[in-house]
Amino acid sequence: MKRVYVNEERCLGCHLCEFYCAFANSGENDMAKAFKLNRNAAPRIRIEESGNINFAVQCRHCSDPMCVKSCIAGALTKNNGVVEIDKNKCVGCYTCVLVCPYGCVMPDIKNDGKTATKCELCLRNSIGEPACVKGCPNKAIVYEERGEN
């Protein structure tokens, strides 16, 4: 299955992946409007910095995801290798947020924090590769097949 991977040595720490992710998930067609009018536009990826190394952190779509196992409402499922959230089933208990070893499941500020959200590889909102990959100017973020994790 194709996944998002980060080449830390190429990451500039520019945070553009966060902006492209937030825009892709904002529901707006214009980036300026997405950030000017939609104050709840939030990324599902984040840049971490450790010394001189920058790297993007996003859902790993684990082969045996703890978030799916822990979801008391059955809102998290794994379909064709992608961990997805059904917002209609999510009860906002945040057990998934607590058990994710990478910190990639988070409260959805677009929904006033009543449900959880995470990277779904832009499968619901774009065609082709994820927005963070398309927007990375240094090609530090890639969408490719590398085998099971």
Short mmCIF file of C-alpha atoms in Angstrom, two decimals:
data_model
loop_
_atom_site.label_atom_id
_atom_site.label_comp_id
_atom_site.label_asym_id
_atom_site.label_seq_id
_atom_site.Cartn_x
_atom_site.Cartn_y
_atom_site.Cartn_z
CA MET A 1 0.00 0.00 0.00
CA LYS A 2 1.18 3.51 -0.76
CA ARG A 3 1.90 5.67 2.27
CA VAL A 4 3.32 9.09 3.06
CA TYR A 5 6.99 9.01 4.02
CA VAL A 6 9.32 11.82 5.06
CA ASN A 7 12.97 12.24 4.08
CA GLU A 8 14.16 14.18 7.13
CA GLU A 9 17.40 15.24 5.47
CA ARG A 10 15.39 17.09 2.81
CA CYS A 11 12.82 18.72 5.12
CA LEU A 12 13.37 22.48 5.39
CA GLY A 13 10.87 22.97 8.20
CA CYS A 14 8.93 25.46 6.05
CA HIS A 15 5.51 24.18 7.26
CA LEU A 16 4.03 24.41 3.73
CA CYS A 17 2.79 20.82 4.07
CA GLU A 18 0.67 21.97 7.02
CA PHE A 19 -0.88 24.78 4.96
CA TYR A 20 -1.61 22.54 1.97
CA CYS A 21 -3.12 19.89 4.26
CA ALA A 22 -5.31 22.43 6.06
CA PHE A 23 -6.45 23.90 2.75
CA ALA A 24 -7.23 20.47 1.25
CA ASN A 25 -9.38 19.64 4.28
CA SER A 26 -11.03 23.06 4.63
CA GLY A 27 -13.77 22.51 2.06
CA GLU A 28 -12.85 25.77 0.30
CA ASN A 29 -11.80 26.13 -3.36
CA ASP A 30 -9.59 29.17 -2.79
CA MET A 31 -6.61 29.04 -0.41
CA ALA A 32 -6.90 32.72 0.59
CA LYS A 33 -10.56 32.24 1.50
CA ALA A 34 -9.76 29.03 3.34
CA PHE A 35 -7.49 30.83 5.78
CA LYS A 36 -9.13 34.26 5.82
CA LEU A 37 -12.73 33.12 6.19
CA ASN A 38 -12.35 29.68 7.70
CA ARG A 39 -10.52 30.14 11.00
CA ASN A 40 -10.96 26.43 11.70
CA ALA A 41 -8.76 25.26 8.83
CA ALA A 42 -6.33 22.90 10.55
CA PRO A 43 -3.66 20.53 9.23
CA ARG A 44 -3.64 16.79 9.83
CA ILE A 45 0.13 16.80 9.54
CA ARG A 46 2.63 18.74 11.64
CA ILE A 47 6.30 19.63 11.51
CA GLU A 48 8.44 18.63 14.46
CA GLU A 49 11.89 20.05 15.06
CA SER A 50 14.69 18.33 16.95
CA GLY A 51 18.03 20.11 16.86
CA ASN A 52 18.96 20.60 13.22
CA ILE A 53 16.47 17.99 12.00
CA ASN A 54 12.94 18.82 10.83
CA PHE A 55 10.38 16.19 9.98
CA ALA A 56 6.70 15.93 9.19
CA VAL A 57 4.50 13.71 11.37
CA GLN A 58 1.25 12.25 10.05
CA CYS A 59 -0.79 9.07 10.41
CA ARG A 60 1.26 5.99 9.57
CA HIS A 61 -1.82 3.88 8.74
CA CYS A 62 -0.33 1.15 10.92
CA SER A 63 -0.67 -2.49 9.95
CA ASP A 64 -2.21 -3.20 13.38
CA PRO A 65 -3.61 0.22 14.46
CA MET A 66 -4.21 0.76 18.17
CA CYS A 67 -6.63 3.60 17.38
CA VAL A 68 -8.95 1.21 15.53
CA LYS A 69 -8.73 -1.41 18.30
CA SER A 70 -9.51 1.16 20.99
CA CYS A 71 -12.45 2.93 19.32
CA ILE A 72 -15.48 2.23 21.50
CA ALA A 73 -17.92 3.48 18.86
CA GLY A 74 -16.51 1.63 15.87
CA ALA A 75 -15.85 4.96 14.14
CA LEU A 76 -12.30 4.03 13.16
CA THR A 77 -11.81 1.34 10.56
CA LYS A 78 -9.08 0.17 8.25
CA ASN A 79 -10.14 -0.06 4.61
CA ASN A 80 -7.65 -1.09 1.92
CA GLY A 81 -4.78 -0.18 4.24
CA VAL A 82 -6.11 3.29 5.11
CA VAL A 83 -7.28 4.08 8.65
CA GLU A 84 -10.46 6.16 8.32
CA ILE A 85 -12.83 7.94 10.71
CA ASP A 86 -16.61 7.89 10.32
CA LYS A 87 -17.52 11.26 11.88
CA ASN A 88 -21.15 10.15 12.22
CA LYS A 89 -20.12 7.33 14.56
CA CYS A 90 -17.44 9.17 16.55
CA VAL A 91 -18.59 10.04 20.09
CA GLY A 92 -15.61 12.24 20.92
CA CYS A 93 -14.21 10.08 23.74
CA TYR A 94 -10.66 10.61 22.39
CA THR A 95 -9.46 7.15 23.32
CA CYS A 96 -7.91 7.03 19.84
CA VAL A 97 -6.07 10.28 20.55
CA LEU A 98 -4.61 8.79 23.72
CA VAL A 99 -3.46 5.48 22.23
CA CYS A 100 -1.89 6.69 18.97
CA PRO A 101 1.85 6.15 19.49
CA TYR A 102 2.66 8.92 16.98
CA GLY A 103 0.21 11.57 18.21
CA CYS A 104 -1.48 11.67 14.82
CA VAL A 105 -5.12 11.45 15.88
CA MET A 106 -6.40 14.77 17.20
CA PRO A 107 -9.60 16.60 18.16
CA ASP A 108 -11.31 18.07 15.07
CA ILE A 109 -11.48 21.83 15.60
CA LYS A 110 -13.72 22.13 12.53
CA ASN A 111 -16.33 20.26 14.54
CA ASP A 112 -15.67 22.19 17.80
CA GLY A 113 -13.62 19.24 19.06
CA LYS A 114 -16.65 16.94 19.22
CA THR A 115 -15.01 14.31 17.03
CA ALA A 116 -11.50 13.11 16.24
CA THR A 117 -9.67 13.62 12.97
CA LYS A 118 -6.52 12.34 11.28
CA CYS A 119 -4.79 12.06 7.93
CA GLU A 120 -6.76 9.97 5.45
CA LEU A 121 -4.27 10.49 2.60
CA CYS A 122 -6.61 13.05 0.99
CA LEU A 123 -8.70 10.19 -0.39
CA ARG A 124 -11.93 12.06 0.40
CA ASN A 125 -10.92 15.46 -0.92
CA SER A 126 -8.46 15.22 -3.82
CA ILE A 127 -7.33 13.11 -6.72
CA GLY A 128 -3.83 11.68 -6.92
CA GLU A 129 -1.32 12.16 -4.18
CA PRO A 130 -1.96 13.80 -0.79
CA ALA A 131 -1.88 17.62 -0.63
CA CYS A 132 1.16 17.66 1.69
CA VAL A 133 3.15 15.73 -0.92
CA LYS A 134 2.05 17.97 -3.78
CA GLY A 135 2.88 21.11 -1.80
CA CYS A 136 6.33 20.14 -0.50
CA PRO A 137 8.81 22.36 -2.39
CA ASN A 138 11.82 20.20 -1.58
CA LYS A 139 10.20 16.80 -2.21
CA ALA A 140 10.89 15.81 1.40
CA ILE A 141 7.43 14.23 1.64
CA VAL A 142 6.72 11.39 -0.76
CA TYR A 143 3.75 9.09 -1.40
CA GLU A 144 5.05 5.67 -2.36
CA GLU A 145 5.05 1.93 -1.81
CA ARG A 146 7.77 0.70 0.55
CA GLY A 147 6.25 -2.43 2.05
CA GLU A 148 4.41 -3.09 5.34
CA ASN A 149 5.24 -1.14 8.48
#
